[in-house]
Amino acid sequence: VIVGAEITSIRSPRVKAARQLAKRSFRQRARSFLAEGPQAVREALSTRGAAGAGGAVGPGYGAGGPVVTELFVTGAAWSRYAELAAQAADQGAAVHAVSGEVMAELAQTVTPQGVLAVCRFVDVPLDQLVASAPRLAVLLANVRDPGNAGTVLRTADAAGADGVIFSDASVDPYNGKCVRASAGSLFHLPVVVGTPLRQAAEALARAGVQVLAADGSAGLELDALESDGVLRRPTAWLFGNEAWGLPGDLLAVADQAVAVPIYGRAESLNLAAAAAVCLYASARAHRMPPPGRVPA
Amino acid sequence: VIVGAEITSIRSPRVKAARQLAKRSFRQRARSFLAEGPQAVREALSTRGAAGAGGAVGPGYGAGGPVVTELFVTGAAWSRYAELAAQAADQGAAVHAVSGEVMAELAQTVTPQGVLAVCRFVDVPLDQLVASAPRLAVLLANVRDPGNAGTVLRTADAAGADGVIFSDASVDPYNGKCVRASAGSLFHLPVVVGTPLRQAAEALARAGVQVLAADGSAGLELDALESDGVLRRPTAWLFGNEAWGLPGDLLAVADQAVAVPIYGRAESLNLAAAAAVCLYASARAHRMPPPGRVPA
C-alpha cells in the first residue's frame, strides 16, 4: 500500500507540505490539518467528510468523501499500524513510509506514536447543524486555549451533544493541541467554525434551542434550572474565555446566564470542569422521565 | 518592608535556594515550595499552616504558623503588590525586591506576574483529615499529570470537598504546574500527601466514608447511584491515571466502581471532566432534601 520508498529527508516536498499544516494560515489554504497517533487516525478513517468537503457532495454530515488524504507511518511502527495503512490506501489516501526523523519533524508531540494523517477539514455549515434539530449543543466564544477547547469538544461528545460551534474569536479546532485534546471527538460530532456568535445564537433560537450562558457570577444556579425543568428543553451552552469569562455583549445573546454553584472557597471552576457539569446536567435532564410520571 | 537592596543577580544565594524548589527533592528537604502570581500569594498569606508545620503546633488544619516565609517582588510590580508585601512582612516573611531577570529565573511561567512566594508545606496527616468526619473527599491514585491533579484539586474545592488525598504514586501537589492549576485551592482545603492508597481507604472506611471509584468501564452508572440515594452518604471519590485508569488492585479498595455514562461516541472523559461530574453529583446529593419530604 506504500507509495514509493521510505522518506528519510525532512526536505522532501511531501514532508514540507504536511509540516506547514502546523500553521493555521496553511491549514486554511489547504483546508487540511494533521491528526497524530493511532486513535485520531482510526477515528479519521472511520469518518466520512462533511458534505462538500474535498469536492464531495452529500445530504448531511458524514455524507462526504474520505477524510484522510495522506498517511505517514514510520518503519518501526509499520507492523503495528498495517491495518490503518491498508484502510487508508483503500480509501484512496497516499501512504508514505517515513523515517523516525521525518516523523519527529511532522509530529507535534515529544514522543510521536509513529502514525500521522493529513485530513480534510470536517466542519459543517451552521445551517446544517441547526437543521438537524439539535437537543444539546455547545457555543464557544473567545476560548483561546486549544487544550481547553479540545477537552470541551471531548466532553460534549461524551455527553451526547449534537454539535459544537467555535465562534470566530475562538481557537482553531484544527490546531494540533485541540485535535489531540479532543481524543478523536473532532471526528465524532458536527463542528461549526468561524460563525459570528450572534448569528449562531439567532439561528439556534429560530430552531427552538435556548442559549444558556455558563457564567460564574450569574444569580441563577444550575440546580434551580434543573429542578424547574428548564434543562429539559433543547439547549446550547455558551462558554466564554477562561480568564475573563463572557463580556456583556456576548452574555446578551443568551436567554439566561447560569452559574455552577461554588460550595467551597474556589473562586471559580476551570472551563473544562464547568462545561462537564453543565453538559451532564442537560444530558441528565433530557433523559429523565417526564414529570408527573411516577416510577412503577 | 524590604530586606536589603534589590537583588539583581541570579547567583544570589537567596535566589539560588528558591530556584531549587522547582525540584521535588529540594522541596522535600526544605519542606517548602513556590507559589507564583498574586492569586496564589494572596491565598497563601490568608492561610495558616497545617498543625506542626514549621514548628507550630495546633489542634487542626489552619492552626499552624504563617505559610509564606519569603516573598519576591519585582521593582516594576512593587506598587501593585505593596499590600501583599506588607502583609507578608507582618507575618514575619523576608520580603525581597528583585529585578525582572531574577523573577524570570525564579518563575516557571513564560510571563511572570512579578510576585512569587516561598511557602511552607501545607499538607496534613491522614488522621487529621479522617478525624474531621469528611462528607466529601478525593483520593488520587497514580495521577501523574500535575495540571490534571491541580484541576481536580480546584474542582474538589469548588464542590465543597473536605480534603484531597494524593496517594503515593501520584504527582507531587507542590509541583509548580499543580500549584498553578489549583488556582489557590491548594491553600483552601486539607491535602494529604504520600499515604498508601489502601491505608487511606481503610481509614476512610473506619470513619464511615464509602469509597467510590470512577471507572469508565464499570457496569454501574452514576445516575443510578444518585437516584438510589447512595450518593447521600459520606463519600471519597477515587480517581486513577488518565491513560490507564485504575488497575484491579486499586479498584479493589473501593466499595463500588461507578461509570459516568457516555452518551455519545467518545471513548471516555478526561480526568478533570469526570471528576467534575462525580464531585458535583455528590455535592448535589448531599444538599438534597431528605426523601419523603415533599416540597411545600
Coordinates of C-alpha atoms in Angstrom, one line a residue:
Chain A
V1 CA 0.0 0.0 0.0
I2 CA 3.0 2.3 0.3
V3 CA 3.7 4.9 -2.3
G4 CA 7.4 4.8 -3.2
A5 CA 10.4 4.3 -1.0
E6 CA 10.7 5.3 2.7
I7 CA 11.0 9.1 3.0
T8 CA 14.2 9.8 5.0
S9 CA 14.7 13.5 4.3
I10 CA 12.8 16.2 6.1
R11 CA 13.3 18.3 3.0
S12 CA 11.0 16.0 1.0
P13 CA 8.3 18.1 -0.6
R14 CA 5.6 15.9 0.9
V15 CA 7.0 16.3 4.3
K16 CA 7.4 20.0 4.0
A17 CA 3.9 20.4 2.8
A18 CA 2.5 18.4 5.7
R19 CA 4.7 20.2 8.2
Q20 CA 3.3 23.5 7.1
L21 CA -0.2 22.4 8.3
A22 CA 1.0 23.1 11.9
K23 CA 0.3 26.7 10.9
R24 CA -3.2 28.0 10.7
S25 CA -2.8 30.0 7.6
F26 CA -1.5 26.9 5.7
R27 CA -4.3 24.8 7.1
Q28 CA -6.9 27.3 5.9
R29 CA -5.3 27.4 2.4
A30 CA -5.2 23.6 2.1
R31 CA -8.4 23.1 4.1
S32 CA -6.4 20.3 5.7
F33 CA -5.0 19.5 9.1
L34 CA -2.8 16.9 10.9
A35 CA -4.2 14.1 13.1
E36 CA -1.5 12.4 15.2
G37 CA -1.4 9.0 16.8
P38 CA -3.4 5.8 16.2
Q39 CA -6.6 6.9 18.0
A40 CA -7.1 10.0 16.0
V41 CA -6.1 8.3 12.7
R42 CA -8.5 5.5 13.4
E43 CA -11.4 7.9 14.0
A44 CA -10.5 9.9 10.9
L45 CA -10.5 6.8 8.8
S46 CA -14.0 5.8 10.1
T47 CA -15.4 9.3 9.4
R48 CA -16.8 10.5 6.1
G49 CA -16.2 14.1 5.4
A50 CA -18.7 16.9 5.7
A51 CA -21.0 17.5 2.8
G52 CA -19.0 19.3 0.2
A53 CA -15.6 18.6 1.8
G54 CA -12.9 17.9 -0.8
G55 CA -15.4 18.3 -3.6
A56 CA -17.7 15.5 -2.4
V57 CA -21.4 16.4 -2.2
G58 CA -23.9 14.8 0.1
P59 CA -27.0 15.4 2.1
G60 CA -25.5 15.7 5.5
Y61 CA -22.7 15.3 7.9
G62 CA -20.8 12.2 7.2
A63 CA -22.0 12.0 3.7
G64 CA -18.9 13.4 2.0
G65 CA -15.7 11.7 0.8
P66 CA -12.9 10.1 2.8
V67 CA -11.2 12.5 5.3
V68 CA -7.7 11.1 5.2
T69 CA -5.7 12.1 2.2
E70 CA -2.2 11.1 3.3
L71 CA -0.8 8.8 5.9
F72 CA 2.7 8.8 7.3
V73 CA 3.9 5.7 9.1
T74 CA 7.4 5.0 10.5
G75 CA 9.2 1.8 9.6
A76 CA 9.4 1.0 13.3
A77 CA 5.6 1.3 13.7
W78 CA 4.8 -0.3 10.4
S79 CA 3.6 -3.8 11.6
R80 CA 1.6 -2.2 14.4
Y81 CA -0.3 0.0 12.1
A82 CA -0.5 -2.1 9.0
E83 CA -4.3 -2.3 9.2
L84 CA -4.6 1.5 9.4
A85 CA -2.3 1.8 6.4
A86 CA -4.4 -0.7 4.4
Q87 CA -7.6 1.1 5.3
A88 CA -6.1 4.5 4.3
A89 CA -5.0 3.1 1.0
D90 CA -8.4 1.5 0.4
Q91 CA -9.9 5.0 0.8
G92 CA -7.5 6.4 -1.8
A93 CA -5.1 8.1 0.6
A94 CA -1.4 8.2 -0.3
V95 CA 0.5 6.1 2.3
H96 CA 4.1 7.0 3.0
A97 CA 6.7 5.1 5.0
V98 CA 8.9 7.6 6.8
S99 CA 12.0 7.5 9.0
G100 CA 11.8 8.3 12.7
E101 CA 13.5 11.6 12.0
V102 CA 10.8 12.6 9.5
M103 CA 8.1 11.6 11.9
A104 CA 9.7 13.7 14.6
E105 CA 9.7 16.7 12.2
L106 CA 6.0 16.2 11.4
A107 CA 4.7 15.3 14.8
Q108 CA 4.0 18.0 17.5
T109 CA 4.3 15.7 20.4
V110 CA 7.6 14.9 22.3
T111 CA 7.2 11.1 21.8
P112 CA 5.4 10.6 18.4
Q113 CA 3.5 7.4 18.1
G114 CA 4.6 6.6 14.6
V115 CA 1.5 7.3 12.6
L116 CA 0.1 10.7 11.4
A117 CA -2.5 11.6 8.9
V118 CA -3.3 14.6 6.7
C119 CA -7.1 15.1 6.9
R120 CA -9.6 17.2 5.1
F121 CA -11.5 19.7 7.2
V122 CA -14.6 18.1 8.7
D123 CA -16.5 21.2 9.8
V124 CA -20.1 21.7 8.6
P125 CA -22.0 24.9 7.9
L126 CA -24.1 26.3 10.7
D127 CA -27.3 25.7 8.7
Q128 CA -26.6 22.0 8.6
L129 CA -26.2 21.7 12.4
V130 CA -29.3 23.8 13.0
A131 CA -31.4 21.8 10.5
S132 CA -30.6 18.7 12.5
A133 CA -32.8 20.0 15.3
P134 CA -30.0 19.7 18.0
R135 CA -31.1 19.0 21.5
L136 CA -27.7 19.7 23.0
A137 CA -25.1 21.9 21.5
V138 CA -22.1 24.0 22.6
L139 CA -21.2 27.5 21.7
L140 CA -17.6 28.6 22.4
A141 CA -16.8 32.3 22.5
N142 CA -13.3 33.6 22.8
V143 CA -12.0 30.2 24.1
R144 CA -8.3 30.7 23.3
D145 CA -6.6 27.7 24.9
P146 CA -6.6 24.8 22.4
G147 CA -6.3 22.2 25.2
N148 CA -9.4 23.6 26.9
A149 CA -11.3 23.7 23.6
G150 CA -10.4 20.2 22.7
T151 CA -11.4 18.9 26.2
V152 CA -14.8 20.6 25.9
L153 CA -15.2 19.0 22.5
R154 CA -14.5 15.6 24.0
T155 CA -16.8 16.3 26.9
A156 CA -19.6 17.5 24.6
D157 CA -19.2 14.2 22.6
A158 CA -19.4 12.1 25.8
A159 CA -22.5 14.0 27.0
G160 CA -24.2 13.2 23.7
A161 CA -24.1 16.7 22.3
D162 CA -25.3 17.2 18.7
G163 CA -22.6 19.8 17.7
V164 CA -20.0 22.3 18.8
I165 CA -19.8 25.8 17.4
F166 CA -16.4 27.5 17.5
S167 CA -17.3 31.2 17.3
D168 CA -15.0 33.5 15.4
A169 CA -12.7 34.6 18.2
S170 CA -12.2 31.1 19.5
V171 CA -9.1 28.9 18.8
D172 CA -9.0 26.9 15.6
P173 CA -10.4 23.4 16.2
Y174 CA -7.8 22.1 13.8
N175 CA -4.9 23.3 16.0
G176 CA -2.8 20.2 16.8
K177 CA -3.3 20.6 20.6
C178 CA -7.0 20.9 20.2
V179 CA -7.2 17.9 17.9
R180 CA -5.2 15.9 20.5
A181 CA -7.2 17.0 23.5
S182 CA -10.4 16.1 21.7
A183 CA -9.2 12.5 21.7
G184 CA -10.9 11.7 18.4
S185 CA -14.2 13.6 19.2
L186 CA -13.4 16.2 16.5
F187 CA -14.4 13.3 14.1
H188 CA -17.5 12.3 16.1
L189 CA -19.8 15.2 16.1
P190 CA -20.6 18.1 13.8
V191 CA -18.3 21.1 14.4
V192 CA -19.0 24.6 13.0
V193 CA -16.2 27.0 12.6
G194 CA -16.0 30.8 12.3
T195 CA -19.6 31.7 12.6
P196 CA -20.1 35.0 14.5
L197 CA -21.7 34.3 17.9
R198 CA -24.8 36.4 17.4
Q199 CA -25.6 34.8 14.1
A200 CA -25.2 31.3 15.6
A201 CA -27.4 32.2 18.6
E202 CA -30.1 33.7 16.4
A203 CA -30.2 30.6 14.2
L204 CA -30.4 28.4 17.2
A205 CA -33.2 30.5 18.7
R206 CA -35.2 30.2 15.4
A207 CA -34.8 26.4 15.7
G208 CA -36.2 26.5 19.2
V209 CA -32.9 26.0 21.0
Q210 CA -32.4 28.1 24.1
V211 CA -29.0 29.5 24.8
L212 CA -27.7 29.2 28.4
A213 CA -24.5 31.1 29.2
A214 CA -22.3 29.5 31.8
D215 CA -21.2 32.5 34.0
G216 CA -19.8 32.1 37.4
S217 CA -21.2 35.4 38.5
A218 CA -24.8 34.7 37.5
G219 CA -27.5 34.9 40.2
L220 CA -29.3 31.8 38.8
E221 CA -27.9 28.5 39.8
L222 CA -27.7 25.3 37.7
D223 CA -29.6 23.2 40.2
A224 CA -32.6 25.5 40.2
L225 CA -32.8 25.3 36.4
E226 CA -32.6 21.5 36.6
S227 CA -35.5 21.2 39.1
D228 CA -37.6 23.8 37.2
G229 CA -37.5 21.6 34.1
V230 CA -35.8 24.3 32.1
L231 CA -32.9 22.0 31.2
R232 CA -35.3 19.6 29.5
R233 CA -35.6 22.0 26.6
P234 CA -33.2 21.8 23.6
T235 CA -30.2 23.8 24.9
A236 CA -27.0 25.3 23.5
W237 CA -24.4 26.0 26.3
L238 CA -22.4 29.1 25.8
F239 CA -18.9 29.0 27.3
G240 CA -16.5 32.0 27.3
N241 CA -12.9 32.7 27.8
E242 CA -11.4 31.0 30.9
A243 CA -9.7 34.1 32.2
W244 CA -12.2 36.8 31.6
G245 CA -15.5 35.0 31.1
L246 CA -18.2 36.4 28.9
P247 CA -18.4 40.2 28.5
G248 CA -21.9 41.8 28.4
D249 CA -22.3 41.9 24.7
L250 CA -21.8 38.1 24.5
L251 CA -23.9 37.4 27.5
A252 CA -26.7 39.4 25.8
V253 CA -27.1 36.7 23.2
A254 CA -28.1 34.2 25.8
D255 CA -31.6 33.6 27.1
Q256 CA -30.3 33.1 30.6
A257 CA -26.9 33.2 32.4
V258 CA -26.4 30.3 34.8
A259 CA -23.8 29.7 37.5
V260 CA -22.4 26.3 38.5
P261 CA -22.7 26.7 42.3
I262 CA -19.4 27.0 44.2
Y263 CA -19.8 25.3 47.6
G264 CA -16.2 25.7 48.8
R265 CA -13.6 28.5 48.6
A266 CA -12.6 28.2 45.0
E267 CA -13.1 31.4 43.1
S268 CA -14.4 29.6 40.0
L269 CA -14.2 26.3 38.1
N270 CA -11.9 25.9 35.1
L271 CA -13.6 25.8 31.7
A272 CA -13.4 22.0 31.2
A273 CA -14.9 21.3 34.6
A274 CA -17.7 23.9 34.3
A275 CA -18.6 22.5 30.8
A276 CA -18.7 18.9 32.2
V277 CA -21.1 19.9 35.0
C278 CA -23.4 21.9 32.7
L279 CA -23.4 19.4 29.8
Y280 CA -24.1 16.4 32.0
A281 CA -26.9 18.4 33.8
S282 CA -28.5 18.8 30.4
A283 CA -27.9 15.2 29.3
R284 CA -29.5 14.0 32.6
A285 CA -32.5 16.3 32.2
H286 CA -33.0 15.2 28.6
R287 CA -33.1 11.6 29.8
M288 CA -35.4 12.0 32.8
P289 CA -38.9 10.6 32.7
P290 CA -41.4 13.3 32.0
P291 CA -42.7 15.0 35.2
G292 CA -45.9 13.5 36.7
R293 CA -45.0 10.0 35.6
V294 CA -44.5 8.2 38.8
P295 CA -42.0 5.3 38.7
A296 CA -43.6 1.9 39.0
Chain B
V1 CA 9.2 46.1 54.5
I2 CA 12.0 45.1 52.1
V3 CA 15.0 43.2 53.4
G4 CA 18.1 44.9 51.9
A5 CA 18.7 46.2 48.4
E6 CA 17.1 44.9 45.2
I7 CA 18.6 41.6 44.2
T8 CA 19.8 41.8 40.6
S9 CA 21.9 38.7 40.4
I10 CA 20.6 35.2 39.7
R11 CA 23.6 34.0 41.5
S12 CA 22.4 35.4 44.8
P13 CA 22.2 32.7 47.4
R14 CA 18.6 33.5 48.2
V15 CA 17.6 33.2 44.6
K16 CA 19.5 30.0 44.1
A17 CA 17.9 28.5 47.2
A18 CA 14.4 29.4 46.0
R19 CA 15.1 28.3 42.4
Q20 CA 16.0 24.8 43.7
L21 CA 12.5 24.4 45.0
A22 CA 11.4 23.8 41.4
K23 CA 12.8 20.3 42.0
R24 CA 10.9 17.8 44.2
S25 CA 14.0 16.5 46.1
F26 CA 14.8 20.1 47.2
R27 CA 11.2 20.8 48.1
Q28 CA 11.1 17.7 50.3
R29 CA 14.3 18.6 52.0
A30 CA 13.2 22.2 52.7
R31 CA 9.5 21.2 53.2
S32 CA 8.9 24.3 51.1
F33 CA 7.5 25.1 47.7
L34 CA 7.0 28.1 45.3
A35 CA 3.7 29.8 44.8
E36 CA 3.6 32.2 41.8
G37 CA 1.4 35.1 40.9
P38 CA -0.8 37.4 43.0
Q39 CA -3.7 35.0 43.4
A40 CA -1.7 32.1 44.9
V41 CA 0.4 34.5 47.1
R42 CA -2.8 36.1 48.4
E43 CA -4.3 32.7 49.3
A44 CA -1.0 31.6 50.9
L45 CA -1.0 34.8 53.0
S46 CA -4.5 34.2 54.2
T47 CA -3.8 30.5 55.2
R48 CA -2.4 29.3 58.5
G49 CA -0.1 26.3 58.1
A50 CA -1.1 22.8 59.0
A51 CA -0.7 21.7 62.6
G52 CA 3.0 21.2 63.1
A53 CA 4.1 23.0 60.0
G54 CA 7.3 25.0 60.6
G55 CA 7.4 24.1 64.2
A56 CA 4.0 25.5 65.1
V57 CA 1.6 23.2 66.9
G58 CA -2.2 23.4 66.8
P59 CA -5.3 21.3 67.0
G60 CA -6.2 21.3 63.4
Y61 CA -5.8 22.4 59.8
G62 CA -5.2 26.1 59.7
A63 CA -4.0 26.2 63.2
G64 CA -0.2 26.4 62.4
G65 CA 2.0 29.3 61.7
P66 CA 2.3 31.6 58.7
V67 CA 2.8 29.7 55.4
V68 CA 4.8 32.3 53.5
T69 CA 8.4 32.5 54.6
E70 CA 9.8 34.6 51.7
L71 CA 8.3 36.9 49.2
F72 CA 10.0 38.1 45.9
V73 CA 8.5 41.2 44.2
T74 CA 9.9 42.9 41.1
G75 CA 10.5 46.6 41.1
A76 CA 8.1 47.0 38.2
A77 CA 5.3 45.3 40.2
W78 CA 6.1 46.8 43.5
S79 CA 3.3 49.4 43.7
R80 CA 0.8 46.9 42.5
Y81 CA 1.7 44.4 45.2
A82 CA 2.6 46.7 48.1
E83 CA -0.2 45.3 50.2
L84 CA 0.8 41.7 49.7
A85 CA 4.4 42.7 50.6
A86 CA 3.2 44.5 53.8
Q87 CA 1.1 41.5 54.8
A88 CA 4.0 39.1 54.2
A89 CA 6.3 41.3 56.3
D90 CA 3.7 41.4 59.1
Q91 CA 3.7 37.7 59.1
G92 CA 7.4 37.6 59.5
A93 CA 8.3 36.7 55.9
A94 CA 11.5 38.1 54.4
V95 CA 10.5 40.4 51.5
H96 CA 13.0 40.8 48.7
A97 CA 12.8 43.3 45.8
V98 CA 14.2 41.6 42.7
S99 CA 15.0 42.6 39.1
G100 CA 12.9 41.3 36.2
E101 CA 15.8 39.0 35.3
V102 CA 15.8 37.4 38.7
M103 CA 12.0 36.9 38.7
A104 CA 12.3 35.3 35.2
E105 CA 14.8 32.9 36.8
L106 CA 12.5 32.0 39.7
A107 CA 9.2 31.9 37.9
Q108 CA 8.1 28.8 35.9
T109 CA 5.7 30.7 33.7
V110 CA 6.6 32.4 30.4
T111 CA 5.2 35.8 31.5
P112 CA 5.8 36.0 35.3
Q113 CA 3.4 38.3 37.2
G114 CA 6.1 39.9 39.3
V115 CA 5.3 38.3 42.7
L116 CA 6.4 34.9 44.0
A117 CA 6.4 33.3 47.5
V118 CA 8.3 30.6 49.2
C119 CA 5.7 28.7 51.2
R120 CA 5.9 26.0 53.9
F121 CA 4.2 22.7 53.1
V122 CA 0.5 22.8 54.0
D123 CA -0.4 19.1 53.9
V124 CA -1.9 17.5 56.9
P125 CA -1.7 13.9 58.2
L126 CA -4.3 11.5 57.1
D127 CA -5.6 11.1 60.7
Q128 CA -6.4 14.7 60.8
L129 CA -8.5 14.7 57.7
V130 CA -10.3 11.5 58.7
A131 CA -11.0 12.9 62.2
S132 CA -12.8 15.8 60.6
A133 CA -15.6 13.4 59.6
P134 CA -15.3 14.3 55.9
R135 CA -18.5 14.1 53.9
L136 CA -16.8 14.5 50.5
A137 CA -13.2 13.7 49.8
V138 CA -11.0 12.8 46.8
L139 CA -8.4 10.0 46.5
L140 CA -5.9 10.3 43.7
A141 CA -4.1 7.2 42.6
N142 CA -1.3 7.3 40.1
V143 CA -2.4 10.7 38.7
R144 CA 0.8 11.8 37.1
D145 CA -0.1 14.9 35.2
P146 CA 0.3 18.0 37.5
G147 CA -2.2 20.0 35.5
N148 CA -4.8 17.4 35.9
A149 CA -4.1 16.9 39.6
G150 CA -4.3 20.7 40.2
T151 CA -7.5 21.0 38.3
V152 CA -9.1 18.2 40.3
L153 CA -8.0 20.0 43.5
R154 CA -9.7 23.2 42.3
T155 CA -12.8 21.3 41.3
A156 CA -12.9 19.5 44.7
D157 CA -12.6 22.8 46.4
A158 CA -15.5 24.3 44.3
A159 CA -17.7 21.3 45.0
G160 CA -17.1 21.8 48.7
A161 CA -15.0 18.8 49.4
D162 CA -13.4 18.4 52.8
G163 CA -10.0 17.1 51.6
V164 CA -7.9 15.6 48.8
I165 CA -5.5 12.7 49.3
F166 CA -2.6 12.4 46.9
S167 CA -1.7 8.7 47.2
D168 CA 2.0 7.7 46.9
A169 CA 2.2 7.2 43.2
S170 CA 0.5 10.5 42.3
V171 CA 2.2 13.7 41.3
D172 CA 3.6 16.0 44.0
P173 CA 0.9 18.6 44.8
Y174 CA 3.7 21.1 45.3
N175 CA 4.8 20.8 41.7
G176 CA 4.6 24.3 40.2
K177 CA 2.2 23.2 37.5
C178 CA -0.1 21.6 40.0
V179 CA 0.0 24.7 42.3
R180 CA -0.9 26.9 39.3
A181 CA -3.7 24.7 38.1
S182 CA -5.2 24.5 41.5
A183 CA -5.7 28.3 41.3
G184 CA -5.2 28.8 45.0
S185 CA -7.2 25.7 46.1
L186 CA -4.1 24.1 47.5
F187 CA -4.4 26.6 50.3
H188 CA -8.2 26.1 50.7
L189 CA -8.7 22.6 51.8
P190 CA -6.8 19.9 53.6
V191 CA -4.4 18.0 51.4
V192 CA -2.8 14.7 52.4
V193 CA 0.4 13.6 50.7
G194 CA 2.1 10.2 50.3
T195 CA -0.3 7.9 52.1
P196 CA -0.6 4.5 50.5
L197 CA -4.0 4.1 48.9
R198 CA -5.0 1.1 50.8
Q199 CA -4.2 2.7 54.2
A200 CA -6.2 5.8 53.2
A201 CA -9.2 3.8 52.0
E202 CA -9.2 1.7 55.2
A203 CA -9.1 4.8 57.4
L204 CA -11.9 6.4 55.5
A205 CA -14.0 3.2 55.8
R206 CA -13.5 3.2 59.6
A207 CA -14.8 6.7 59.6
G208 CA -17.9 5.6 57.7
V209 CA -16.9 7.1 54.4
Q210 CA -17.6 5.0 51.3
V211 CA -15.0 4.8 48.6
L212 CA -16.5 5.1 45.0
A213 CA -14.0 4.5 42.2
A214 CA -14.6 6.5 39.0
D215 CA -14.1 3.8 36.3
G216 CA -15.4 4.3 32.7
S217 CA -15.8 0.5 32.3
A218 CA -17.9 0.0 35.4
G219 CA -21.3 -1.5 34.9
L220 CA -22.9 0.7 37.5
E221 CA -23.7 4.3 36.3
L222 CA -23.6 7.5 38.3
D223 CA -27.2 8.4 37.7
A224 CA -28.4 5.1 39.2
L225 CA -26.4 5.7 42.4
E226 CA -27.8 9.2 42.6
S227 CA -31.4 8.1 42.3
D228 CA -30.8 5.2 44.8
G229 CA -29.6 7.7 47.4
V230 CA -26.2 6.1 47.6
L231 CA -24.6 9.4 46.9
R232 CA -26.1 10.9 50.0
R233 CA -23.6 9.0 52.2
P234 CA -20.2 10.4 53.0
T235 CA -18.1 9.6 50.0
A236 CA -14.5 9.6 48.9
W237 CA -14.1 9.5 45.1
L238 CA -11.2 7.5 43.8
F239 CA -9.7 8.8 40.5
G240 CA -6.9 6.9 38.7
N241 CA -4.4 7.6 36.0
E242 CA -5.8 9.3 32.9
A243 CA -4.3 6.9 30.4
W244 CA -4.7 3.6 32.1
G245 CA -7.4 4.1 34.7
L246 CA -7.5 2.0 37.9
P247 CA -5.9 -1.4 37.8
G248 CA -7.7 -4.2 39.7
D249 CA -5.7 -4.0 42.9
L250 CA -6.6 -0.3 43.3
L251 CA -10.2 -0.8 42.3
A252 CA -10.4 -3.5 45.0
V253 CA -10.1 -0.8 47.7
A254 CA -13.3 0.8 46.6
D255 CA -16.8 -0.1 47.8
Q256 CA -18.1 0.3 44.3
A257 CA -16.9 1.2 40.8
V258 CA -19.0 3.8 39.0
A259 CA -19.1 5.0 35.5
V260 CA -20.0 8.4 34.3
P261 CA -22.3 7.5 31.4
I262 CA -21.0 8.1 27.9
Y263 CA -24.0 9.1 25.7
G264 CA -22.1 9.9 22.5
R265 CA -19.1 8.3 20.8
A266 CA -16.3 9.5 23.0
E267 CA -14.3 6.6 24.4
S268 CA -14.0 8.3 27.8
L269 CA -13.9 11.6 29.6
N270 CA -10.7 13.2 30.6
L271 CA -9.9 13.1 34.3
A272 CA -10.8 16.7 35.1
A273 CA -14.2 16.4 33.4
A274 CA -15.0 13.0 35.0
A275 CA -14.1 14.4 38.4
A276 CA -16.3 17.5 38.0
V277 CA -19.3 15.3 37.1
C278 CA -18.8 12.9 40.0
L279 CA -18.0 15.5 42.6
Y280 CA -20.9 17.7 41.7
A281 CA -23.2 14.7 41.7
S282 CA -22.1 14.1 45.4
A283 CA -22.4 17.8 46.2
R284 CA -26.0 17.9 44.8
A285 CA -27.0 14.7 46.6
H286 CA -25.6 15.9 49.9
R287 CA -27.7 19.1 49.6
M288 CA -31.0 17.5 48.5
P289 CA -33.9 17.5 50.9
P290 CA -34.3 14.1 52.6
P291 CA -36.5 11.7 50.7
G292 CA -40.2 11.7 51.7
R293 CA -40.1 15.4 52.5
V294 CA -42.5 16.8 49.9
P295 CA -41.7 20.4 48.8
A296 CA -44.3 22.9 50.1

